[in-house]
Amino acid sequence: MQFTLFGLLMLAVSLAVASPAEEFEALVEDHWAWTLEQSPQLRTHLGDSGANDRWGDMSLAAHAQRDTRRAEFLAQLEAIDADALGEQAQLSYAMLLRRLQSERSEYRLGLHLIPINMRSGPQHLHSLQERIRFSSERDYRDWLQRLQRMPALLAQYREVLEEGIAQQRTQARVVMERVPAQIDRLLAGEPADSPFYKPFRAAPEGVPESQWVELQGRAAEVIDRELNPALAEFRAFLTGTYLPACREQPGIGSLPDGKALYRFLAGYFTTTDMTPEAIHAVGKAEVARLLAEMEEVKASVGFEGDLQAFNTFLRSDPRFYYETPEALFEGYLAISKRLDPELVKLFGKLPRMPYGVRPIPDTIAPDTTTAYYSRPAANGTQAGYYYVNLYRPEVRPKYEMEVLSVHEAVPGHHLQIALAQELEGLPMFRTTGGETAFVEGWGLYAERLGYQMGLYTDPYSRYGQLTYDMWRAVRLVVDTGIHYFGWSRERAIDYFKANAGKSEADIVNEIDRYIGWPGQALAYKIGQLKILEIRQRAEQALGEDFDIRAFHDHLLGAGAIPLDALERRMDDWLLEQRG
């Protein structure tokens, strides 16, 4: 393309007079493109297959380069006049500013040097295959490329962990002690038994048999000769070098400047300026409130004995448990089918994207929680999935299944996340992501909506709802206790057992999760309490004119935003409703 001198001058003039809105839109697009470039795994999660043959760069040099680039984005962003932007663009500006500042703080504080725990790390990368459709020969060859690139990725993880040792930024030993056994499960059996080989177990349509046999052979060869030796070497590094250097104390506060680390994480996950001391106090107050409600349920079923005896009864009586994983899974499916028809009572707008129910993979089930949710692909190529833990059904009580389902599926995570992905006119970083305090706060708030959906009619199911609410209240106490006040793991487990009716297996897994992921556990209850406060204020102000469907539609209508922004948004809505 050729430009005249006048054309070049006009182009320069048009660039020079770009409005703040245009500058911001260009910056958001540039930042998102860079984000996708940095994270092939994110692209896979979003349904984009263009980077399915590689992993993100985990090296120290890549971390440093990303921090430099974020500094450049931050400088560009701060040069834009935010006051000249529209309402939603101002919110996007504030969220992007917060995100860049937080990511730079994470790097400065050395949190990138603690990239592994029992629920996250290279030992779990095989689960990414569940986000891939595997409908063409290319999909399988891309996965082969990823398998071949795993040894280099493991070397990068080792480099980061070694630097973490040098900078005294290590994971808690009690968490990392679980990881070698997770790697052992990957190495067990023949190459065809490996979770990384799973896509090659069933032949797809459209791939000639000769090519399929070649792909299977190549996959087994790569796993046997390249991937498994690299995993075994990484395991040896963990047991011989990293584990001995891990911190003995469970709390991140035991590291140099550890309390500052935790204060940052508390603010990051709650999107508030609440101190760990204040969060701890809120948790204790919620525990006391819920204990009183649990006592009422205990009395209603005529149980004689204290609450601890009641919890022991619930943990041990066979009537509350399925005998087989298959029966447990059927129970989850039956509950999920009951939820959808009730949603119209509470929401005017429902997501187009459906969800399904899947078992948590056997390789990770022993070390993970009771359930989790996997969001839909952003391009609509995959539904959302509610994953349930079928490992040891004798510790998965029936009375928790309703409350768990409304949290993870609908009206909890699936409804909120699918609606956010369908919002129009917002940048991708808002529709495909968002603040944990909103996402998890909504999930916990949704548990209370079960009453309005006709759930918890059985007193034991009501006790299950209170148990789950208590679980999140206890989190505030034990997470701050472990990471800020120096609690031992045993003290945290004992506090949990004394105040919640969950099984001991779940409690131990949960405490180890909090140890390995400091601060994240705070988001649930803090987010829920803010949403409940906003709803109570609206109900009191509007009285009989309060419309729960309109309230929920507006609450969810901007995606997962910070709690202070949510409060301002809903205060404006309330003013409009009052005329």
Coordinates of C-alpha atoms in Angstrom, one line a residue:
M1 CA 0.0 0.0 0.0
Q2 CA 1.3 3.4 -1.0
F3 CA 0.5 6.7 0.8
T4 CA 0.7 10.3 -0.5
L5 CA 2.4 12.9 1.6
F6 CA -1.1 14.3 2.4
G7 CA -2.4 10.9 3.3
L8 CA 0.5 10.3 5.7
L9 CA -0.2 13.7 7.3
M10 CA -3.9 12.9 7.7
L11 CA -3.0 9.5 9.2
A12 CA -0.6 11.2 11.7
V13 CA -3.3 13.8 12.6
S14 CA -5.9 11.1 13.1
L15 CA -3.5 9.1 15.4
A16 CA -2.6 12.3 17.3
V17 CA -6.2 13.1 18.1
A18 CA -7.3 9.6 19.1
S19 CA -9.9 9.9 21.9
P20 CA -9.2 8.4 25.4
A21 CA -11.9 5.8 24.6
E22 CA -10.1 4.8 21.4
E23 CA -6.7 4.7 23.2
F24 CA -8.1 2.5 25.9
E25 CA -9.8 0.2 23.5
A26 CA -6.6 -0.3 21.6
L27 CA -4.6 -0.9 24.8
V28 CA -7.1 -3.5 26.0
E29 CA -6.9 -5.3 22.7
D30 CA -3.1 -5.2 22.7
H31 CA -3.0 -6.5 26.3
W32 CA -5.4 -9.3 25.6
A33 CA -3.5 -10.4 22.5
W34 CA -0.3 -10.4 24.5
T35 CA -2.0 -12.4 27.3
L36 CA -3.1 -15.1 24.9
E37 CA 0.4 -15.2 23.3
Q38 CA 1.9 -15.8 26.8
S39 CA -0.5 -18.6 27.7
P40 CA -1.2 -21.3 25.2
Q41 CA -3.1 -23.2 28.0
L42 CA -5.5 -20.2 28.4
R43 CA -6.1 -20.4 24.7
T44 CA -6.9 -24.1 25.0
H45 CA -9.3 -23.4 27.9
L46 CA -11.1 -20.7 25.8
G47 CA -11.6 -23.2 22.9
D48 CA -8.9 -21.7 20.6
S49 CA -6.9 -24.6 19.2
G50 CA -4.2 -22.4 17.5
A51 CA -1.6 -23.0 20.3
N52 CA -2.5 -26.6 21.3
D53 CA 1.0 -27.8 20.3
R54 CA 2.9 -25.9 23.1
W55 CA 3.0 -24.7 26.7
G56 CA 3.6 -21.3 28.2
D57 CA 7.2 -20.4 29.0
M58 CA 7.8 -20.9 32.7
S59 CA 11.5 -19.8 32.7
L60 CA 12.9 -17.1 35.0
A61 CA 13.8 -15.1 31.9
A62 CA 10.1 -15.3 30.7
H63 CA 8.8 -14.2 34.1
A64 CA 11.2 -11.1 34.0
Q65 CA 10.2 -10.2 30.5
R66 CA 6.5 -10.4 31.4
D67 CA 7.0 -8.1 34.3
T68 CA 8.8 -5.6 32.0
R69 CA 5.9 -5.8 29.5
R70 CA 3.3 -5.3 32.3
A71 CA 5.2 -2.2 33.4
E72 CA 4.9 -0.8 29.9
F73 CA 1.2 -1.6 29.7
L74 CA 0.8 0.1 33.1
A75 CA 2.5 3.3 31.9
Q76 CA 0.3 3.4 28.8
L77 CA -2.8 2.8 30.9
E78 CA -2.0 5.5 33.4
A79 CA -1.4 8.0 30.6
I80 CA -5.1 7.7 29.5
D81 CA -7.7 10.1 31.0
A82 CA -10.0 7.6 32.7
D83 CA -12.5 10.4 33.6
A84 CA -13.2 10.8 29.9
L85 CA -14.3 7.1 29.5
G86 CA -17.9 5.8 29.7
E87 CA -19.2 4.0 32.7
Q88 CA -18.3 0.4 31.7
A89 CA -15.0 1.5 30.2
Q90 CA -14.1 3.2 33.5
L91 CA -14.8 -0.1 35.3
S92 CA -12.7 -2.0 32.8
Y93 CA -10.0 0.6 33.3
A94 CA -10.0 0.1 37.0
M95 CA -10.0 -3.7 36.7
L96 CA -7.1 -3.7 34.2
L97 CA -5.2 -1.3 36.4
R98 CA -5.7 -3.5 39.5
R99 CA -4.8 -6.6 37.5
L100 CA -1.5 -5.1 36.2
Q101 CA -0.6 -3.7 39.6
S102 CA -1.3 -7.0 41.4
E103 CA 0.7 -9.1 38.8
R104 CA 3.6 -6.8 39.3
S105 CA 3.3 -7.0 43.0
E106 CA 3.2 -10.8 42.8
Y107 CA 6.5 -10.8 40.8
R108 CA 8.2 -8.3 43.2
L109 CA 7.1 -10.4 46.2
G110 CA 8.4 -13.6 44.6
L111 CA 5.1 -15.4 44.5
H112 CA 5.9 -16.7 41.0
L113 CA 8.6 -18.8 42.6
I114 CA 6.0 -21.0 44.3
P115 CA 4.2 -22.4 41.3
I116 CA 3.3 -25.9 42.6
N117 CA 1.0 -27.3 45.1
M118 CA -1.0 -30.6 45.4
R119 CA -3.7 -29.2 43.1
S120 CA -1.7 -27.2 40.6
G121 CA 1.5 -27.9 38.7
P122 CA 2.9 -29.9 35.8
Q123 CA 1.7 -33.2 37.4
H124 CA -1.9 -32.1 36.5
L125 CA -1.3 -30.9 32.9
H126 CA -2.8 -34.1 31.5
S127 CA -6.2 -32.8 32.6
L128 CA -5.9 -30.1 29.8
Q129 CA -6.9 -32.8 27.3
E130 CA -10.5 -32.5 28.6
R131 CA -10.6 -29.0 27.0
I132 CA -9.7 -30.4 23.6
R133 CA -12.2 -31.9 21.2
F134 CA -9.8 -34.3 19.4
S135 CA -11.8 -34.4 16.2
S136 CA -9.0 -34.3 13.6
E137 CA -5.5 -35.7 13.1
R138 CA -4.0 -32.3 13.9
D139 CA -5.5 -32.4 17.4
Y140 CA -3.6 -35.6 18.1
R141 CA -0.4 -34.3 16.6
D142 CA -0.7 -31.1 18.6
W143 CA -1.0 -33.2 21.8
L144 CA 2.0 -35.2 20.7
Q145 CA 4.0 -31.9 20.3
R146 CA 2.9 -30.9 23.8
L147 CA 4.1 -34.3 25.2
Q148 CA 7.5 -33.8 23.5
R149 CA 7.8 -30.4 25.0
M150 CA 7.0 -31.5 28.5
P151 CA 10.7 -32.3 29.4
A152 CA 11.7 -28.7 28.6
L153 CA 8.7 -27.4 30.6
L154 CA 9.7 -29.5 33.6
A155 CA 13.2 -28.1 33.4
Q156 CA 11.8 -24.6 33.6
Y157 CA 9.7 -25.6 36.6
R158 CA 12.9 -26.9 38.2
E159 CA 14.7 -23.6 37.4
V160 CA 12.0 -21.6 39.1
L161 CA 11.8 -23.9 42.2
E162 CA 15.6 -23.7 42.6
E163 CA 15.4 -19.9 42.5
G164 CA 12.6 -20.1 45.1
I165 CA 15.0 -22.0 47.4
A166 CA 17.6 -19.3 46.9
Q167 CA 15.2 -16.5 47.6
Q168 CA 13.4 -18.3 50.5
R169 CA 10.1 -18.5 48.6
T170 CA 9.2 -22.2 49.0
Q171 CA 6.0 -24.2 49.4
A172 CA 5.0 -25.8 52.7
R173 CA 6.6 -29.3 53.0
V174 CA 3.3 -30.9 54.1
V175 CA 1.7 -29.9 50.8
M176 CA 4.7 -30.9 48.6
E177 CA 4.9 -34.3 50.2
R178 CA 1.8 -35.2 48.3
V179 CA 3.3 -34.4 44.9
P180 CA 5.8 -37.3 44.4
A181 CA 2.9 -39.8 44.8
Q182 CA 0.9 -37.9 42.2
I183 CA 3.8 -38.3 39.8
D184 CA 4.1 -42.0 40.7
R185 CA 0.5 -42.4 39.5
L186 CA 1.5 -40.8 36.2
L187 CA 4.4 -43.3 35.8
A188 CA 2.5 -46.4 36.9
G189 CA 2.0 -49.2 34.3
E190 CA 2.7 -49.2 30.6
P191 CA 2.9 -46.0 28.5
A192 CA -0.7 -46.7 27.3
D193 CA -1.8 -46.6 30.9
S194 CA -0.5 -43.0 31.3
P195 CA -3.1 -40.2 31.7
F196 CA -1.2 -38.4 29.0
Y197 CA -2.0 -41.2 26.6
K198 CA -5.8 -41.1 27.2
P199 CA -6.7 -39.3 23.9
F200 CA -5.1 -42.2 21.9
R201 CA -7.2 -45.0 23.5
A202 CA -10.3 -44.6 21.2
A203 CA -9.9 -44.1 17.5
P204 CA -11.7 -41.0 16.1
E205 CA -13.8 -40.9 12.9
G206 CA -12.0 -39.5 9.9
V207 CA -8.4 -40.6 10.7
P208 CA -7.3 -43.5 8.5
E209 CA -6.3 -46.7 10.4
S210 CA -2.7 -46.6 9.3
Q211 CA -2.3 -43.1 10.5
W212 CA -4.1 -43.9 13.8
V213 CA -1.7 -46.8 14.5
E214 CA 1.2 -44.6 13.7
L215 CA -0.1 -41.9 16.1
Q216 CA -0.7 -44.5 18.9
G217 CA 2.8 -45.9 18.5
R218 CA 4.4 -42.5 18.5
A219 CA 2.5 -41.4 21.6
A220 CA 3.6 -44.6 23.5
E221 CA 7.2 -44.0 22.3
V222 CA 7.2 -40.3 23.4
I223 CA 5.8 -41.2 26.8
D224 CA 8.1 -44.1 27.4
R225 CA 11.4 -42.5 26.1
E226 CA 10.9 -38.8 26.7
L227 CA 8.1 -37.8 29.1
N228 CA 8.3 -40.5 31.7
P229 CA 12.1 -40.2 32.2
A230 CA 11.7 -36.4 32.5
L231 CA 8.9 -36.9 35.1
A232 CA 11.0 -39.4 37.0
E233 CA 13.9 -37.0 37.0
F234 CA 11.6 -34.1 38.2
R235 CA 10.3 -36.4 41.0
A236 CA 13.9 -37.1 42.1
F237 CA 14.6 -33.4 42.2
L238 CA 11.5 -32.8 44.3
T239 CA 12.3 -35.5 46.8
G240 CA 16.1 -35.0 46.9
T241 CA 16.4 -31.2 46.6
Y242 CA 13.1 -29.3 46.9
L243 CA 11.3 -31.1 49.7
P244 CA 14.2 -30.8 52.1
A245 CA 14.3 -27.0 51.4
C246 CA 10.5 -26.5 51.8
R247 CA 9.3 -24.5 54.8
E248 CA 8.4 -26.6 57.8
Q249 CA 5.8 -24.2 59.0
P250 CA 2.5 -24.4 57.0
G251 CA 1.9 -20.6 56.9
I252 CA 3.4 -18.3 54.3
G253 CA 3.8 -15.8 57.1
S254 CA 6.9 -17.9 58.2
L255 CA 8.8 -16.8 55.2
P256 CA 10.9 -13.5 55.1
D257 CA 8.4 -10.6 54.8
G258 CA 5.7 -13.4 55.0
K259 CA 3.1 -11.3 56.7
A260 CA 3.4 -8.6 54.0
L261 CA 2.9 -11.4 51.5
Y262 CA -0.3 -12.5 53.2
R263 CA -1.7 -9.0 53.6
F264 CA -1.2 -8.6 49.8
L265 CA -2.9 -11.9 49.1
A266 CA -5.8 -11.1 51.4
G267 CA -6.5 -7.8 49.6
Y268 CA -6.0 -9.4 46.2
F269 CA -8.5 -12.2 46.8
T270 CA -11.2 -10.2 48.6
T271 CA -10.9 -7.0 46.6
T272 CA -11.1 -5.1 49.9
D273 CA -8.8 -3.4 52.3
M274 CA -9.7 -5.7 55.2
T275 CA -6.8 -6.6 57.4
P276 CA -6.2 -10.3 58.3
E277 CA -7.2 -9.4 61.9
A278 CA -10.6 -8.1 60.7
I279 CA -11.2 -11.1 58.5
H280 CA -10.3 -13.4 61.4
A281 CA -12.9 -11.7 63.6
V282 CA -15.6 -11.9 60.9
G283 CA -14.9 -15.6 60.6
K284 CA -15.3 -16.2 64.3
A285 CA -18.6 -14.2 64.4
E286 CA -20.0 -16.2 61.5
V287 CA -18.9 -19.5 63.1
A288 CA -20.8 -18.5 66.3
R289 CA -23.9 -17.6 64.3
L290 CA -24.0 -20.8 62.3
L291 CA -23.4 -23.0 65.4
A292 CA -26.6 -21.7 66.8
E293 CA -28.5 -22.6 63.6
M294 CA -27.0 -26.0 63.6
E295 CA -28.1 -26.6 67.1
E296 CA -31.7 -25.9 66.0
V297 CA -31.5 -28.5 63.3
K298 CA -30.0 -31.1 65.7
A299 CA -32.9 -30.5 68.1
S300 CA -35.5 -30.7 65.3
V301 CA -34.4 -34.4 64.5
G302 CA -34.5 -35.3 68.2
F303 CA -30.8 -36.1 68.5
E304 CA -29.6 -36.4 72.1
G305 CA -26.1 -35.3 72.5
D306 CA -23.9 -32.3 71.7
L307 CA -23.0 -31.0 68.3
Q308 CA -19.8 -33.0 68.1
A309 CA -21.7 -36.2 68.8
F310 CA -24.2 -35.2 66.0
N311 CA -21.3 -34.6 63.6
T312 CA -19.8 -38.0 64.4
F313 CA -23.2 -39.6 63.8
L314 CA -23.5 -37.9 60.4
R315 CA -19.9 -38.9 59.5
S316 CA -20.4 -42.6 60.4
D317 CA -24.0 -43.7 59.8
P318 CA -24.2 -45.7 56.5
R319 CA -27.6 -44.3 55.7
F320 CA -26.0 -41.0 54.7
Y321 CA -23.7 -42.5 52.1
Y322 CA -23.8 -44.4 48.8
E323 CA -22.1 -47.7 48.6
T324 CA -20.6 -47.4 45.1
P325 CA -19.1 -44.6 42.9
E326 CA -21.7 -45.4 40.3
A327 CA -24.6 -44.9 42.7
L328 CA -23.0 -41.6 43.9
F329 CA -22.7 -40.3 40.4
E330 CA -26.4 -41.2 39.6
G331 CA -27.3 -39.2 42.7
Y332 CA -25.5 -36.2 41.4
L333 CA -27.2 -36.5 38.0
A334 CA -30.6 -36.7 39.6
I335 CA -30.1 -33.6 41.7
S336 CA -28.8 -31.6 38.7
K337 CA -31.9 -32.5 36.7
R338 CA -34.1 -31.0 39.5
L339 CA -32.3 -27.6 39.5
D340 CA -32.8 -26.1 36.0
P341 CA -36.7 -25.8 36.1
E342 CA -36.5 -23.8 39.3
L343 CA -34.2 -21.1 37.9
V344 CA -37.0 -19.1 36.3
K345 CA -38.3 -18.2 39.8
L346 CA -35.1 -16.2 40.5
F347 CA -33.7 -15.0 37.1
G348 CA -35.1 -13.2 34.2
K349 CA -32.1 -14.0 32.0
L350 CA -30.6 -17.5 31.8
P351 CA -27.4 -18.5 29.9
R352 CA -27.7 -20.2 26.5
M353 CA -24.8 -22.5 27.3
P354 CA -25.6 -25.8 29.0
Y355 CA -23.6 -27.8 31.5
G356 CA -22.8 -31.4 32.1
V357 CA -21.8 -33.6 35.1
R358 CA -18.5 -35.5 35.0
P359 CA -16.4 -37.6 37.5
I360 CA -13.2 -36.1 38.6
P361 CA -10.3 -38.1 37.0
D362 CA -9.1 -40.9 39.2
T363 CA -5.5 -39.7 39.0
I364 CA -6.3 -36.5 40.9
A365 CA -9.4 -37.5 42.9
P366 CA -7.6 -38.6 46.1
D367 CA -5.9 -35.2 46.5
T368 CA -8.6 -32.8 45.5
T369 CA -11.9 -31.4 46.9
T370 CA -15.4 -32.8 46.7
A371 CA -16.2 -31.1 43.4
Y372 CA -15.2 -28.3 41.1
Y373 CA -16.5 -26.5 38.0
S374 CA -14.9 -26.1 34.6
R375 CA -16.1 -23.1 32.5
P376 CA -17.4 -23.4 28.9
A377 CA -15.1 -22.6 26.0
A378 CA -15.4 -18.9 25.2
N379 CA -16.0 -19.7 21.5
G380 CA -18.9 -22.0 22.3
T381 CA -17.2 -25.3 21.3
Q382 CA -17.5 -26.9 24.8
A383 CA -20.1 -26.8 27.5
G384 CA -19.5 -26.1 31.2
Y385 CA -18.8 -29.1 33.4
Y386 CA -19.6 -29.9 37.0
Y387 CA -16.9 -32.3 38.2
V388 CA -17.8 -34.5 41.2
N389 CA -15.4 -36.6 43.3
L390 CA -16.4 -40.3 43.4
Y391 CA -13.3 -41.5 45.2
R392 CA -14.3 -43.2 48.5
P393 CA -18.1 -42.7 48.3
E394 CA -18.3 -43.7 52.0
V395 CA -16.9 -40.3 52.9
R396 CA -19.2 -38.3 50.5
P397 CA -22.5 -37.7 52.4
K398 CA -25.8 -37.5 50.6
Y399 CA -26.9 -34.5 52.7
E400 CA -24.2 -32.3 51.1
M401 CA -25.1 -33.1 47.5
E402 CA -27.9 -30.5 47.0
V403 CA -25.9 -27.6 48.4
L404 CA -22.8 -28.6 46.5
S405 CA -24.7 -28.8 43.2
V406 CA -26.2 -25.3 43.5
H407 CA -22.8 -23.9 44.3
E408 CA -20.9 -25.5 41.4
A409 CA -23.6 -25.8 38.8
V410 CA -26.8 -23.7 38.9
P411 CA -27.6 -21.1 40.1
G412 CA -23.9 -21.0 41.2
H413 CA -20.8 -21.1 39.0
H414 CA -22.2 -22.3 35.7
L415 CA -25.0 -19.8 35.6
Q416 CA -22.8 -16.8 36.6
I417 CA -19.8 -17.7 34.4
A418 CA -21.9 -18.7 31.4
L419 CA -23.9 -15.4 31.6
A420 CA -20.7 -13.4 31.9
Q421 CA -19.2 -15.0 28.8
E422 CA -22.4 -14.1 26.9
L423 CA -22.2 -10.4 27.8
E424 CA -21.8 -8.1 24.8
G425 CA -19.7 -5.0 24.5
L426 CA -17.2 -5.9 27.3
P427 CA -13.5 -6.8 26.8
M428 CA -12.5 -10.5 26.9
F429 CA -10.6 -10.2 30.1
R430 CA -13.9 -9.4 31.8
T431 CA -16.1 -11.9 30.1
T432 CA -13.7 -14.8 30.5
G433 CA -12.3 -14.0 33.9
G434 CA -13.1 -11.7 36.8
E435 CA -12.6 -11.3 40.5
T436 CA -12.5 -14.4 42.8
A437 CA -14.4 -12.6 45.5
F438 CA -17.4 -12.1 43.1
V439 CA -17.2 -15.6 41.5
E440 CA -16.9 -17.5 44.8
G441 CA -19.0 -15.1 46.7
W442 CA -21.8 -15.7 44.2
G443 CA -21.3 -19.4 44.5
L444 CA -21.7 -19.3 48.2
Y445 CA -24.7 -16.9 48.0
A446 CA -26.3 -19.3 45.5
E447 CA -26.3 -22.0 48.2
R448 CA -28.8 -19.9 50.1
L449 CA -31.0 -19.6 47.0
G450 CA -31.6 -23.4 47.3
Y451 CA -34.3 -22.6 49.9
Q452 CA -36.2 -20.6 47.3
M453 CA -35.7 -23.4 44.8
G454 CA -37.5 -26.0 46.9
L455 CA -34.3 -27.7 48.2
Y456 CA -33.2 -28.6 51.8
T457 CA -36.7 -29.9 52.7
D458 CA -35.0 -32.7 54.6
P459 CA -33.5 -31.5 57.9
Y460 CA -30.3 -33.3 57.2
S461 CA -30.0 -31.5 53.8
R462 CA -30.6 -28.2 55.7
Y463 CA -27.8 -29.2 58.0
G464 CA -25.7 -29.9 54.9
Q465 CA -26.3 -26.3 53.7
L466 CA -25.3 -25.0 57.1
T467 CA -22.3 -27.2 57.1
Y468 CA -21.2 -25.7 53.8
D469 CA -21.8 -22.2 55.0
M470 CA -19.8 -23.0 58.2
W471 CA -17.1 -24.5 56.0
R472 CA -16.5 -21.1 54.4
A473 CA -16.8 -19.3 57.8
V474 CA -14.2 -21.6 59.2
R475 CA -12.0 -20.8 56.2
L476 CA -11.7 -17.2 57.3
V477 CA -10.5 -18.3 60.7
V478 CA -8.1 -21.1 59.7
D479 CA -6.6 -19.4 56.6
T480 CA -5.7 -16.2 58.6
G481 CA -4.7 -18.5 61.5
I482 CA -2.3 -20.5 59.5
H483 CA -0.8 -17.8 57.3
Y484 CA -0.9 -14.8 59.6
F485 CA -1.2 -15.9 63.2
G486 CA 1.2 -18.9 63.0
W487 CA -1.3 -21.7 63.6
S488 CA 0.0 -25.3 63.1
R489 CA -1.7 -27.6 60.6
E490 CA -3.0 -29.7 63.5
R491 CA -4.6 -26.7 65.2
A492 CA -6.4 -25.8 62.0
I493 CA -7.7 -29.3 61.5
D494 CA -8.9 -29.5 65.0
Y495 CA -10.7 -26.2 64.7
F496 CA -12.4 -27.3 61.5
K497 CA -13.4 -30.6 63.0
A498 CA -14.8 -28.9 66.1
N499 CA -17.1 -26.6 64.1
A500 CA -18.1 -28.4 60.9
G501 CA -19.7 -31.7 60.1
K502 CA -17.6 -32.5 57.1
S503 CA -15.7 -35.8 56.9
E504 CA -12.2 -35.9 58.2
A505 CA -10.9 -36.8 54.7
D506 CA -12.4 -33.6 53.3
I507 CA -11.2 -31.5 56.2
V508 CA -7.6 -32.6 55.8
N509 CA -7.7 -32.0 52.0
E510 CA -9.2 -28.6 52.6
I511 CA -6.7 -27.5 55.2
D512 CA -3.8 -28.6 52.9
R513 CA -5.5 -26.7 50.0
Y514 CA -5.5 -23.5 52.1
I515 CA -1.8 -24.1 53.1
G516 CA -0.9 -24.4 49.4
W517 CA -3.0 -21.5 48.1
P518 CA -2.8 -18.7 50.7
G519 CA -5.6 -16.2 50.8
Q520 CA -7.8 -17.7 48.1
A521 CA -10.1 -19.3 50.8
L522 CA -11.0 -15.8 52.0
A523 CA -12.9 -14.8 48.9
Y524 CA -16.0 -17.0 49.4
K525 CA -17.4 -15.7 52.6
I526 CA -16.3 -12.1 52.2
G527 CA -18.0 -12.0 48.8
Q528 CA -21.1 -13.8 50.0
L529 CA -21.5 -11.4 52.9
K530 CA -21.3 -8.4 50.6
I531 CA -23.9 -9.7 48.2
L532 CA -26.2 -10.5 51.1
E533 CA -25.7 -7.0 52.5
I534 CA -26.6 -5.5 49.2
R535 CA -29.7 -7.6 48.8
Q536 CA -30.9 -6.8 52.3
R537 CA -30.5 -3.1 51.7
A538 CA -32.5 -3.4 48.5
E539 CA -35.3 -5.5 50.1
Q540 CA -35.6 -3.0 52.9
A541 CA -35.7 0.0 50.6
L542 CA -38.1 -1.4 48.0
G543 CA -40.4 -3.5 50.2
E544 CA -43.1 -5.2 48.2
D545 CA -41.6 -3.7 45.0
F546 CA -38.4 -5.7 45.3
D547 CA -38.1 -8.0 42.3
I548 CA -35.6 -10.8 42.9
R549 CA -35.3 -11.6 39.2
A550 CA -34.5 -8.0 38.3
F551 CA -32.1 -7.8 41.2
H552 CA -30.1 -10.9 40.2
D553 CA -30.1 -9.9 36.5
H554 CA -28.5 -6.6 37.3
L555 CA -26.1 -8.1 39.9
L556 CA -24.8 -10.5 37.2
G557 CA -25.0 -8.0 34.4
A558 CA -21.5 -6.7 34.4
G559 CA -19.5 -9.9 35.0
A560 CA -17.4 -10.7 38.0
I561 CA -16.3 -7.3 39.2
P562 CA -14.6 -6.1 42.4
L563 CA -16.9 -5.8 45.5
D564 CA -16.6 -2.0 45.8
A565 CA -17.6 -1.6 42.1
L566 CA -20.5 -4.1 42.7
E567 CA -21.8 -2.1 45.6
R568 CA -21.7 1.2 43.6
R569 CA -23.4 -0.5 40.7
M570 CA -26.2 -1.9 42.8
D571 CA -26.6 1.4 44.7
D572 CA -27.2 3.1 41.4
W573 CA -29.7 0.4 40.4
L574 CA -31.5 0.9 43.7
L575 CA -31.8 4.6 43.1
E576 CA -33.3 3.9 39.7
Q577 CA -35.8 1.4 41.2
R578 CA -36.9 4.0 43.7
G579 CA -37.6 6.5 40.9

